[in-house]
Amino acid sequence: MKIYFSGSIRGGQQDTDLYAELIQELKQYGTVLTEHIGSKTIDTTMTDQEIHDRDVMWVKESDVVIAEVTVPSLGVGYEIGRAIDMKKPIICLYRTINGKSTSAMIRGCSELQCFEYSNISKAKEILKTQLKTK
Amino acid sequence: MKIYFSGSIRGGQQDTDLYAELIQELKQYGTVLTEHIGSKTIDTTMTDQEIHDRDVMWVKESDVVIAEVTVPSLGVGYEIGRAIDMKKPIICLYRTINGKSTSAMIRGCSELQCFEYSNISKAKEILKTQLKTK
């Protein structure tokens, strides 16, 4: 199974360690195409168009998209929008921080599955339940 | 001409006045479907799914999508992703703040037109040039 993991890059560096842990967990279910999301180093050798085209190709190739949607991100929202039109199964995970939840556009989209979680163990449980049937 | 204006709602309240001014400008070119984006009051009477479904319907109905992409936003990214698959003309406007530009996924997408601007007058000039041919 090919997994596209999506998380905020420029806006969400505070969550990089969490992304890395989720990616590590996801690797037991398949190949994570976007392992770099869990790295604190941003690759600056690629142009924006190269990054865009590679990422859209990876979404196309993937069997499932897992998005961490706690931190607002244009890129993550964009990838979810594209993935919906590609009819990919999409699982969104988010935490509520200071009473702020994730976007209404994400929570209100019936074409994806959106789960709130409080800590990494809960996130792993959600992934287990969701991915064991895929 | 029906115009879908997209801007950050929950994350971008600091830009509401700017959105309101852009919407006011856009009204001379056509009908702005999303006039509420320029309001400081968030409508809480609708469910997330109602908001999502209405907004996607408006993107479908629109002749052009104008997105202000300075503030990271899942909803704005999502709408751009959906609009691309609907083959809508998309114009993105952004400011560079504290050396931070907009997302690589937006700037690197060849299916939309992305413009940096420094103040509202420049934004109006860009809209004039882009919209007079539509």
PDB file of C-alpha atoms in Angstrom:
ATOM      1  CA  MET A   1       0.000   0.000   0.000  1.00  0.00           C
ATOM      2  CA  LYS A   2       1.296   3.459  -0.946  1.00  0.00           C
ATOM      3  CA  ILE A   3       0.541   6.133   1.631  1.00  0.00           C
ATOM      4  CA  TYR A   4       0.615   9.877   0.986  1.00  0.00           C
ATOM      5  CA  PHE A   5       1.141  11.626   4.321  1.00  0.00           C
ATOM      6  CA  SER A   6       0.303  15.321   4.257  1.00  0.00           C
ATOM      7  CA  GLY A   7       1.302  17.860   6.916  1.00  0.00           C
ATOM      8  CA  SER A   8       2.066  21.567   7.087  1.00  0.00           C
ATOM      9  CA  ILE A   9       5.650  22.356   6.069  1.00  0.00           C
ATOM     10  CA  ARG A  10       6.360  26.079   6.191  1.00  0.00           C
ATOM     11  CA  GLY A  11       3.630  26.845   8.715  1.00  0.00           C
ATOM     12  CA  GLY A  12       3.840  23.752  10.872  1.00  0.00           C
ATOM     13  CA  GLN A  13       7.457  23.173  11.782  1.00  0.00           C
ATOM     14  CA  GLN A  14       6.395  22.910  15.439  1.00  0.00           C
ATOM     15  CA  ASP A  15       4.648  19.658  14.536  1.00  0.00           C
ATOM     16  CA  THR A  16       7.534  18.044  12.648  1.00  0.00           C
ATOM     17  CA  ASP A  17       8.345  15.606  15.467  1.00  0.00           C
ATOM     18  CA  LEU A  18       4.710  14.535  15.618  1.00  0.00           C
ATOM     19  CA  TYR A  19       4.634  14.056  11.837  1.00  0.00           C
ATOM     20  CA  ALA A  20       7.819  11.970  12.058  1.00  0.00           C
ATOM     21  CA  GLU A  21       6.218   9.731  14.675  1.00  0.00           C
ATOM     22  CA  LEU A  22       3.045   9.307  12.619  1.00  0.00           C
ATOM     23  CA  ILE A  23       5.111   8.495   9.518  1.00  0.00           C
ATOM     24  CA  GLN A  24       7.099   5.913  11.495  1.00  0.00           C
ATOM     25  CA  GLU A  25       3.808   4.322  12.554  1.00  0.00           C
ATOM     26  CA  LEU A  26       2.429   4.408   8.997  1.00  0.00           C
ATOM     27  CA  LYS A  27       5.458   2.562   7.648  1.00  0.00           C
ATOM     28  CA  GLN A  28       4.156  -0.683   9.149  1.00  0.00           C
ATOM     29  CA  TYR A  29       1.126  -0.430   6.856  1.00  0.00           C
ATOM     30  CA  GLY A  30       2.939   0.380   3.635  1.00  0.00           C
ATOM     31  CA  THR A  31       5.323   2.739   1.850  1.00  0.00           C
ATOM     32  CA  VAL A  32       5.121   6.378   2.900  1.00  0.00           C
ATOM     33  CA  LEU A  33       5.824   8.451  -0.217  1.00  0.00           C
ATOM     34  CA  THR A  34       6.302  11.707   1.696  1.00  0.00           C
ATOM     35  CA  GLU A  35       8.771  10.764   4.409  1.00  0.00           C
ATOM     36  CA  HIS A  36      10.446  14.198   4.148  1.00  0.00           C
ATOM     37  CA  ILE A  37       7.422  15.805   5.877  1.00  0.00           C
ATOM     38  CA  GLY A  38       8.821  14.464   9.149  1.00  0.00           C
ATOM     39  CA  SER A  39      12.200  16.142   8.612  1.00  0.00           C
ATOM     40  CA  LYS A  40      13.140  19.555   9.981  1.00  0.00           C
ATOM     41  CA  THR A  41      15.230  20.241   6.874  1.00  0.00           C
ATOM     42  CA  ILE A  42      13.399  21.790   3.941  1.00  0.00           C
ATOM     43  CA  ASP A  43      14.836  20.759   0.569  1.00  0.00           C
ATOM     44  CA  THR A  44      15.722  23.973  -1.240  1.00  0.00           C
ATOM     45  CA  THR A  45      17.207  22.406  -4.358  1.00  0.00           C
ATOM     46  CA  MET A  46      13.847  21.907  -6.058  1.00  0.00           C
ATOM     47  CA  THR A  47      11.779  24.629  -7.673  1.00  0.00           C
ATOM     48  CA  ASP A  48       8.229  25.245  -6.486  1.00  0.00           C
ATOM     49  CA  GLN A  49       6.896  23.698  -9.677  1.00  0.00           C
ATOM     50  CA  GLU A  50       9.039  20.592  -9.237  1.00  0.00           C
ATOM     51  CA  ILE A  51       7.744  20.224  -5.653  1.00  0.00           C
ATOM     52  CA  HIS A  52       4.147  20.747  -6.785  1.00  0.00           C
ATOM     53  CA  ASP A  53       4.338  18.329  -9.704  1.00  0.00           C
ATOM     54  CA  ARG A  54       6.100  15.622  -7.660  1.00  0.00           C
ATOM     55  CA  ASP A  55       3.563  15.902  -4.842  1.00  0.00           C
ATOM     56  CA  VAL A  56       0.533  15.784  -7.159  1.00  0.00           C
ATOM     57  CA  MET A  57       2.057  12.746  -8.894  1.00  0.00           C
ATOM     58  CA  TRP A  58       2.518  11.079  -5.499  1.00  0.00           C
ATOM     59  CA  VAL A  59      -1.108  11.799  -4.545  1.00  0.00           C
ATOM     60  CA  LYS A  60      -2.152  10.164  -7.838  1.00  0.00           C
ATOM     61  CA  GLU A  61       0.050   7.139  -7.144  1.00  0.00           C
ATOM     62  CA  SER A  62      -1.113   6.683  -3.558  1.00  0.00           C
ATOM     63  CA  ASP A  63      -3.700   4.218  -2.290  1.00  0.00           C
ATOM     64  CA  VAL A  64      -4.622   6.380   0.686  1.00  0.00           C
ATOM     65  CA  VAL A  65      -4.021   9.962   1.845  1.00  0.00           C
ATOM     66  CA  ILE A  66      -3.457  10.640   5.544  1.00  0.00           C
ATOM     67  CA  ALA A  67      -3.507  14.347   6.431  1.00  0.00           C
ATOM     68  CA  GLU A  68      -2.669  15.916   9.773  1.00  0.00           C
ATOM     69  CA  VAL A  69      -4.899  19.006   9.677  1.00  0.00           C
ATOM     70  CA  THR A  70      -4.284  20.716  13.024  1.00  0.00           C
ATOM     71  CA  VAL A  71      -2.077  23.495  11.605  1.00  0.00           C
ATOM     72  CA  PRO A  72      -3.645  25.665   8.869  1.00  0.00           C
ATOM     73  CA  SER A  73      -1.872  24.993   5.572  1.00  0.00           C
ATOM     74  CA  LEU A  74      -2.601  25.913   1.968  1.00  0.00           C
ATOM     75  CA  GLY A  75      -0.590  22.938   0.701  1.00  0.00           C
ATOM     76  CA  VAL A  76      -2.418  20.375   2.851  1.00  0.00           C
ATOM     77  CA  GLY A  77      -5.821  21.813   1.920  1.00  0.00           C
ATOM     78  CA  TYR A  78      -4.840  21.838  -1.742  1.00  0.00           C
ATOM     79  CA  GLU A  79      -3.699  18.208  -1.653  1.00  0.00           C
ATOM     80  CA  ILE A  80      -6.952  17.132   0.015  1.00  0.00           C
ATOM     81  CA  GLY A  81      -8.947  18.991  -2.652  1.00  0.00           C
ATOM     82  CA  ARG A  82      -7.018  17.312  -5.463  1.00  0.00           C
ATOM     83  CA  ALA A  83      -7.219  13.884  -3.760  1.00  0.00           C
ATOM     84  CA  ILE A  84     -11.015  14.124  -3.527  1.00  0.00           C
ATOM     85  CA  ASP A  85     -11.293  14.581  -7.266  1.00  0.00           C
ATOM     86  CA  MET A  86      -8.968  11.577  -7.713  1.00  0.00           C
ATOM     87  CA  LYS A  87     -11.411   9.548  -5.538  1.00  0.00           C
ATOM     88  CA  LYS A  88      -8.693   8.643  -3.043  1.00  0.00           C
ATOM     89  CA  PRO A  89      -9.634   7.459   0.444  1.00  0.00           C
ATOM     90  CA  ILE A  90      -8.667  10.349   2.751  1.00  0.00           C
ATOM     91  CA  ILE A  91      -8.208  10.216   6.502  1.00  0.00           C
ATOM     92  CA  CYS A  92      -7.772  13.514   8.358  1.00  0.00           C
ATOM     93  CA  LEU A  93      -6.478  13.725  11.919  1.00  0.00           C
ATOM     94  CA  TYR A  94      -6.583  16.851  14.076  1.00  0.00           C
ATOM     95  CA  ARG A  95      -6.144  18.087  17.609  1.00  0.00           C
ATOM     96  CA  THR A  96      -8.189  20.892  19.162  1.00  0.00           C
ATOM     97  CA  ILE A  97      -5.768  23.527  20.486  1.00  0.00           C
ATOM     98  CA  ASN A  98      -6.906  26.457  22.669  1.00  0.00           C
ATOM     99  CA  GLY A  99     -10.483  25.699  21.693  1.00  0.00           C
ATOM    100  CA  LYS A 100      -9.634  26.000  17.981  1.00  0.00           C
ATOM    101  CA  SER A 101     -10.633  23.066  15.842  1.00  0.00           C
ATOM    102  CA  THR A 102      -9.769  22.409  12.207  1.00  0.00           C
ATOM    103  CA  SER A 103     -11.401  24.054   9.178  1.00  0.00           C
ATOM    104  CA  ALA A 104     -15.154  23.768   8.553  1.00  0.00           C
ATOM    105  CA  MET A 105     -14.322  22.916   4.945  1.00  0.00           C
ATOM    106  CA  ILE A 106     -12.453  19.826   6.124  1.00  0.00           C
ATOM    107  CA  ARG A 107     -14.824  18.739   8.886  1.00  0.00           C
ATOM    108  CA  GLY A 108     -17.822  19.381   6.681  1.00  0.00           C
ATOM    109  CA  CYS A 109     -16.587  17.360   3.704  1.00  0.00           C
ATOM    110  CA  SER A 110     -18.513  14.087   3.520  1.00  0.00           C
ATOM    111  CA  GLU A 111     -15.995  12.628   1.048  1.00  0.00           C
ATOM    112  CA  LEU A 112     -13.288  12.239   3.683  1.00  0.00           C
ATOM    113  CA  GLN A 113     -13.057  10.798   7.169  1.00  0.00           C
ATOM    114  CA  CYS A 114     -12.081  13.244   9.876  1.00  0.00           C
ATOM    115  CA  PHE A 115     -11.009  12.212  13.382  1.00  0.00           C
ATOM    116  CA  GLU A 116     -10.096  14.286  16.417  1.00  0.00           C
ATOM    117  CA  TYR A 117      -7.338  12.903  18.661  1.00  0.00           C
ATOM    118  CA  SER A 118      -5.705  14.050  21.871  1.00  0.00           C
ATOM    119  CA  ASN A 119      -2.342  12.278  21.839  1.00  0.00           C
ATOM    120  CA  ILE A 120      -0.156  10.117  19.635  1.00  0.00           C
ATOM    121  CA  SER A 121      -1.479   6.835  21.098  1.00  0.00           C
ATOM    122  CA  LYS A 122      -5.026   7.806  20.137  1.00  0.00           C
ATOM    123  CA  ALA A 123      -3.825   8.722  16.647  1.00  0.00           C
ATOM    124  CA  LYS A 124      -2.178   5.311  16.288  1.00  0.00           C
ATOM    125  CA  GLU A 125      -5.410   3.595  17.350  1.00  0.00           C
ATOM    126  CA  ILE A 126      -7.389   5.540  14.731  1.00  0.00           C
ATOM    127  CA  LEU A 127      -4.857   4.649  12.017  1.00  0.00           C
ATOM    128  CA  LYS A 128      -4.964   0.978  13.039  1.00  0.00           C
ATOM    129  CA  THR A 129      -8.764   0.824  12.841  1.00  0.00           C
ATOM    130  CA  GLN A 130      -8.874   2.712   9.546  1.00  0.00           C
ATOM    131  CA  LEU A 131      -5.964   1.092   7.760  1.00  0.00           C
ATOM    132  CA  LYS A 132      -6.442  -2.557   8.669  1.00  0.00           C
ATOM    133  CA  THR A 133      -9.399  -2.712   6.290  1.00  0.00           C
ATOM    134  CA  LYS A 134      -7.583  -1.022   3.395  1.00  0.00           C
TER     135      LYS A 134
ATOM    136  CA  MET B   1     -19.506  37.267 -14.203  1.00  0.00           C
ATOM    137  CA  LYS B   2     -19.712  35.272 -10.977  1.00  0.00           C
ATOM    138  CA  ILE B   3     -16.652  35.620  -8.757  1.00  0.00           C
ATOM    139  CA  TYR B   4     -15.694  33.234  -5.949  1.00  0.00           C
ATOM    140  CA  PHE B   5     -13.462  35.131  -3.533  1.00  0.00           C
ATOM    141  CA  SER B   6     -11.527  32.889  -1.171  1.00  0.00           C
ATOM    142  CA  GLY B   7      -9.736  34.035   1.987  1.00  0.00           C
ATOM    143  CA  SER B   8      -8.787  32.557   5.342  1.00  0.00           C
ATOM    144  CA  ILE B   9     -11.665  32.688   7.821  1.00  0.00           C
ATOM    145  CA  ARG B  10     -10.692  31.148  11.161  1.00  0.00           C
ATOM    146  CA  GLY B  11      -6.965  31.713  10.748  1.00  0.00           C
ATOM    147  CA  GLY B  12      -7.016  35.026   8.938  1.00  0.00           C
ATOM    148  CA  GLN B  13      -9.293  37.369  10.832  1.00  0.00           C
ATOM    149  CA  GLN B  14      -6.469  39.940  10.849  1.00  0.00           C
ATOM    150  CA  ASP B  15      -6.958  40.251   7.075  1.00  0.00           C
ATOM    151  CA  THR B  16     -10.737  40.696   7.107  1.00  0.00           C
ATOM    152  CA  ASP B  17     -10.587  44.433   6.328  1.00  0.00           C
ATOM    153  CA  LEU B  18      -8.285  43.745   3.389  1.00  0.00           C
ATOM    154  CA  TYR B  19     -10.636  41.013   2.112  1.00  0.00           C
ATOM    155  CA  ALA B  20     -13.571  43.440   2.433  1.00  0.00           C
ATOM    156  CA  GLU B  21     -11.711  46.008   0.341  1.00  0.00           C
ATOM    157  CA  LEU B  22     -10.807  43.457  -2.327  1.00  0.00           C
ATOM    158  CA  ILE B  23     -14.419  42.235  -2.442  1.00  0.00           C
ATOM    159  CA  GLN B  24     -15.634  45.818  -2.822  1.00  0.00           C
ATOM    160  CA  GLU B  25     -13.247  46.232  -5.764  1.00  0.00           C
ATOM    161  CA  LEU B  26     -14.309  42.921  -7.323  1.00  0.00           C
ATOM    162  CA  LYS B  27     -17.977  43.932  -7.276  1.00  0.00           C
ATOM    163  CA  GLN B  28     -17.352  46.269 -10.208  1.00  0.00           C
ATOM    164  CA  TYR B  29     -16.425  43.238 -12.322  1.00  0.00           C
ATOM    165  CA  GLY B  30     -19.329  40.985 -11.358  1.00  0.00           C
ATOM    166  CA  THR B  31     -21.223  39.302  -8.541  1.00  0.00           C
ATOM    167  CA  VAL B  32     -19.101  38.179  -5.593  1.00  0.00           C
ATOM    168  CA  LEU B  33     -20.674  34.972  -4.275  1.00  0.00           C
ATOM    169  CA  THR B  34     -18.685  34.974  -1.020  1.00  0.00           C
ATOM    170  CA  GLU B  35     -19.213  38.475   0.308  1.00  0.00           C
ATOM    171  CA  HIS B  36     -19.273  37.156   3.909  1.00  0.00           C
ATOM    172  CA  ILE B  37     -15.486  36.545   3.755  1.00  0.00           C
ATOM    173  CA  GLY B  38     -15.056  40.278   4.290  1.00  0.00           C
ATOM    174  CA  SER B  39     -17.164  40.264   7.460  1.00  0.00           C
ATOM    175  CA  LYS B  40     -15.777  39.932  10.984  1.00  0.00           C
ATOM    176  CA  THR B  41     -18.841  37.950  12.047  1.00  0.00           C
ATOM    177  CA  ILE B  42     -18.684  34.197  11.499  1.00  0.00           C
ATOM    178  CA  ASP B  43     -22.082  32.648  10.782  1.00  0.00           C
ATOM    179  CA  THR B  44     -22.596  29.942  13.377  1.00  0.00           C
ATOM    180  CA  THR B  45     -26.081  28.884  12.348  1.00  0.00           C
ATOM    181  CA  MET B  46     -24.872  26.573   9.584  1.00  0.00           C
ATOM    182  CA  THR B  47     -23.320  23.145  10.106  1.00  0.00           C
ATOM    183  CA  ASP B  48     -19.841  22.445   8.754  1.00  0.00           C
ATOM    184  CA  GLN B  49     -21.345  20.255   6.047  1.00  0.00           C
ATOM    185  CA  GLU B  50     -23.775  22.980   5.005  1.00  0.00           C
ATOM    186  CA  ILE B  51     -20.875  25.465   4.765  1.00  0.00           C
ATOM    187  CA  HIS B  52     -18.765  22.984   2.789  1.00  0.00           C
ATOM    188  CA  ASP B  53     -21.520  22.021   0.367  1.00  0.00           C
ATOM    189  CA  ARG B  54     -22.576  25.635  -0.229  1.00  0.00           C
ATOM    190  CA  ASP B  55     -18.999  26.749  -0.870  1.00  0.00           C
ATOM    191  CA  VAL B  56     -18.229  23.880  -3.270  1.00  0.00           C
ATOM    192  CA  MET B  57     -21.482  24.643  -5.121  1.00  0.00           C
ATOM    193  CA  TRP B  58     -20.436  28.304  -5.381  1.00  0.00           C
ATOM    194  CA  VAL B  59     -16.993  27.323  -6.731  1.00  0.00           C
ATOM    195  CA  LYS B  60     -18.795  25.213  -9.368  1.00  0.00           C
ATOM    196  CA  GLU B  61     -21.098  28.111 -10.261  1.00  0.00           C
ATOM    197  CA  SER B  62     -18.320  30.687 -10.482  1.00  0.00           C
ATOM    198  CA  ASP B  63     -16.635  31.978 -13.641  1.00  0.00           C
ATOM    199  CA  VAL B  64     -13.410  32.836 -11.835  1.00  0.00           C
ATOM    200  CA  VAL B  65     -11.836  32.128  -8.432  1.00  0.00           C
ATOM    201  CA  ILE B  66      -9.815  34.875  -6.727  1.00  0.00           C
ATOM    202  CA  ALA B  67      -7.870  33.644  -3.690  1.00  0.00           C
ATOM    203  CA  GLU B  68      -5.917  35.762  -1.200  1.00  0.00           C
ATOM    204  CA  VAL B  69      -3.239  33.280  -0.138  1.00  0.00           C
ATOM    205  CA  THR B  70      -1.060  35.238   2.297  1.00  0.00           C
ATOM    206  CA  VAL B  71      -2.424  33.530   5.419  1.00  0.00           C
ATOM    207  CA  PRO B  72      -2.121  29.718   5.567  1.00  0.00           C
ATOM    208  CA  SER B  73      -5.594  28.178   5.342  1.00  0.00           C
ATOM    209  CA  LEU B  74      -6.847  24.641   4.812  1.00  0.00           C
ATOM    210  CA  GLY B  75     -10.139  25.914   3.407  1.00  0.00           C
ATOM    211  CA  VAL B  76      -8.522  28.220   0.835  1.00  0.00           C
ATOM    212  CA  GLY B  77      -6.084  25.480  -0.271  1.00  0.00           C
ATOM    213  CA  TYR B  78      -8.947  22.997  -0.508  1.00  0.00           C
ATOM    214  CA  GLU B  79     -11.059  25.341  -2.624  1.00  0.00           C
ATOM    215  CA  ILE B  80      -8.147  25.978  -5.007  1.00  0.00           C
ATOM    216  CA  GLY B  81      -7.583  22.217  -5.338  1.00  0.00           C
ATOM    217  CA  ARG B  82     -11.244  21.612  -6.147  1.00  0.00           C
ATOM    218  CA  ALA B  83     -11.382  24.607  -8.534  1.00  0.00           C
ATOM    219  CA  ILE B  84      -8.429  23.250 -10.528  1.00  0.00           C
ATOM    220  CA  ASP B  85     -10.263  20.012 -11.196  1.00  0.00           C
ATOM    221  CA  MET B  86     -13.297  22.051 -12.239  1.00  0.00           C
ATOM    222  CA  LYS B  87     -11.026  23.860 -14.769  1.00  0.00           C
ATOM    223  CA  LYS B  88     -11.848  27.269 -13.313  1.00  0.00           C
ATOM    224  CA  PRO B  89      -9.572  30.252 -14.001  1.00  0.00           C
ATOM    225  CA  ILE B  90      -7.824  30.913 -10.664  1.00  0.00           C
ATOM    226  CA  ILE B  91      -5.994  34.071  -9.636  1.00  0.00           C
ATOM    227  CA  CYS B  92      -3.988  33.980  -6.399  1.00  0.00           C
ATOM    228  CA  LEU B  93      -2.751  37.121  -4.666  1.00  0.00           C
ATOM    229  CA  TYR B  94      -0.240  37.162  -1.820  1.00  0.00           C
ATOM    230  CA  ARG B  95       1.991  39.439   0.194  1.00  0.00           C
ATOM    231  CA  THR B  96       5.411  38.440   1.520  1.00  0.00           C
ATOM    232  CA  ILE B  97       5.437  39.033   5.291  1.00  0.00           C
ATOM    233  CA  ASN B  98       8.614  38.797   7.397  1.00  0.00           C
ATOM    234  CA  GLY B  99      10.356  37.087   4.491  1.00  0.00           C
ATOM    235  CA  LYS B 100       7.666  34.383   4.392  1.00  0.00           C
ATOM    236  CA  SER B 101       6.042  33.844   1.027  1.00  0.00           C
ATOM    237  CA  THR B 102       3.039  31.699   0.199  1.00  0.00           C
ATOM    238  CA  SER B 103       3.025  27.898  -0.180  1.00  0.00           C
ATOM    239  CA  ALA B 104       5.240  26.158  -2.752  1.00  0.00           C
ATOM    240  CA  MET B 105       2.207  24.109  -3.752  1.00  0.00           C
ATOM    241  CA  ILE B 106       0.406  27.299  -4.773  1.00  0.00           C
ATOM    242  CA  ARG B 107       3.332  29.100  -6.382  1.00  0.00           C
ATOM    243  CA  GLY B 108       4.423  25.930  -8.149  1.00  0.00           C
ATOM    244  CA  CYS B 109       1.036  25.130  -9.669  1.00  0.00           C
ATOM    245  CA  SER B 110       1.079  25.935 -13.376  1.00  0.00           C
ATOM    246  CA  GLU B 111      -2.716  25.688 -13.579  1.00  0.00           C
ATOM    247  CA  LEU B 112      -3.251  28.939 -11.707  1.00  0.00           C
ATOM    248  CA  GLN B 113      -1.909  32.475 -11.898  1.00  0.00           C
ATOM    249  CA  CYS B 114      -0.109  33.700  -8.812  1.00  0.00           C
ATOM    250  CA  PHE B 115       0.801  37.337  -8.157  1.00  0.00           C
ATOM    251  CA  GLU B 116       2.701  38.968  -5.321  1.00  0.00           C
ATOM    252  CA  TYR B 117       1.551  42.435  -4.288  1.00  0.00           C
ATOM    253  CA  SER B 118       2.691  44.963  -1.715  1.00  0.00           C
ATOM    254  CA  ASN B 119      -0.397  47.096  -1.104  1.00  0.00           C
ATOM    255  CA  ILE B 120      -4.077  47.300  -1.992  1.00  0.00           C
ATOM    256  CA  SER B 121      -3.472  49.612  -4.978  1.00  0.00           C
ATOM    257  CA  LYS B 122      -1.145  47.046  -6.535  1.00  0.00           C
ATOM    258  CA  ALA B 123      -3.724  44.312  -5.908  1.00  0.00           C
ATOM    259  CA  LYS B 124      -6.388  46.389  -7.656  1.00  0.00           C
ATOM    260  CA  GLU B 125      -4.075  46.890 -10.660  1.00  0.00           C
ATOM    261  CA  ILE B 126      -3.490  43.141 -10.922  1.00  0.00           C
ATOM    262  CA  LEU B 127      -7.225  42.427 -10.745  1.00  0.00           C
ATOM    263  CA  LYS B 128      -7.925  45.061 -13.411  1.00  0.00           C
ATOM    264  CA  THR B 129      -5.373  43.565 -15.808  1.00  0.00           C
ATOM    265  CA  GLN B 130      -6.503  40.018 -15.172  1.00  0.00           C
ATOM    266  CA  LEU B 131     -10.251  40.513 -15.126  1.00  0.00           C
ATOM    267  CA  LYS B 132     -10.732  42.907 -18.020  1.00  0.00           C
ATOM    268  CA  THR B 133     -10.087  40.039 -20.435  1.00  0.00           C
ATOM    269  CA  LYS B 134     -12.443  37.597 -18.736  1.00  0.00           C
TER     270      LYS B 134
END
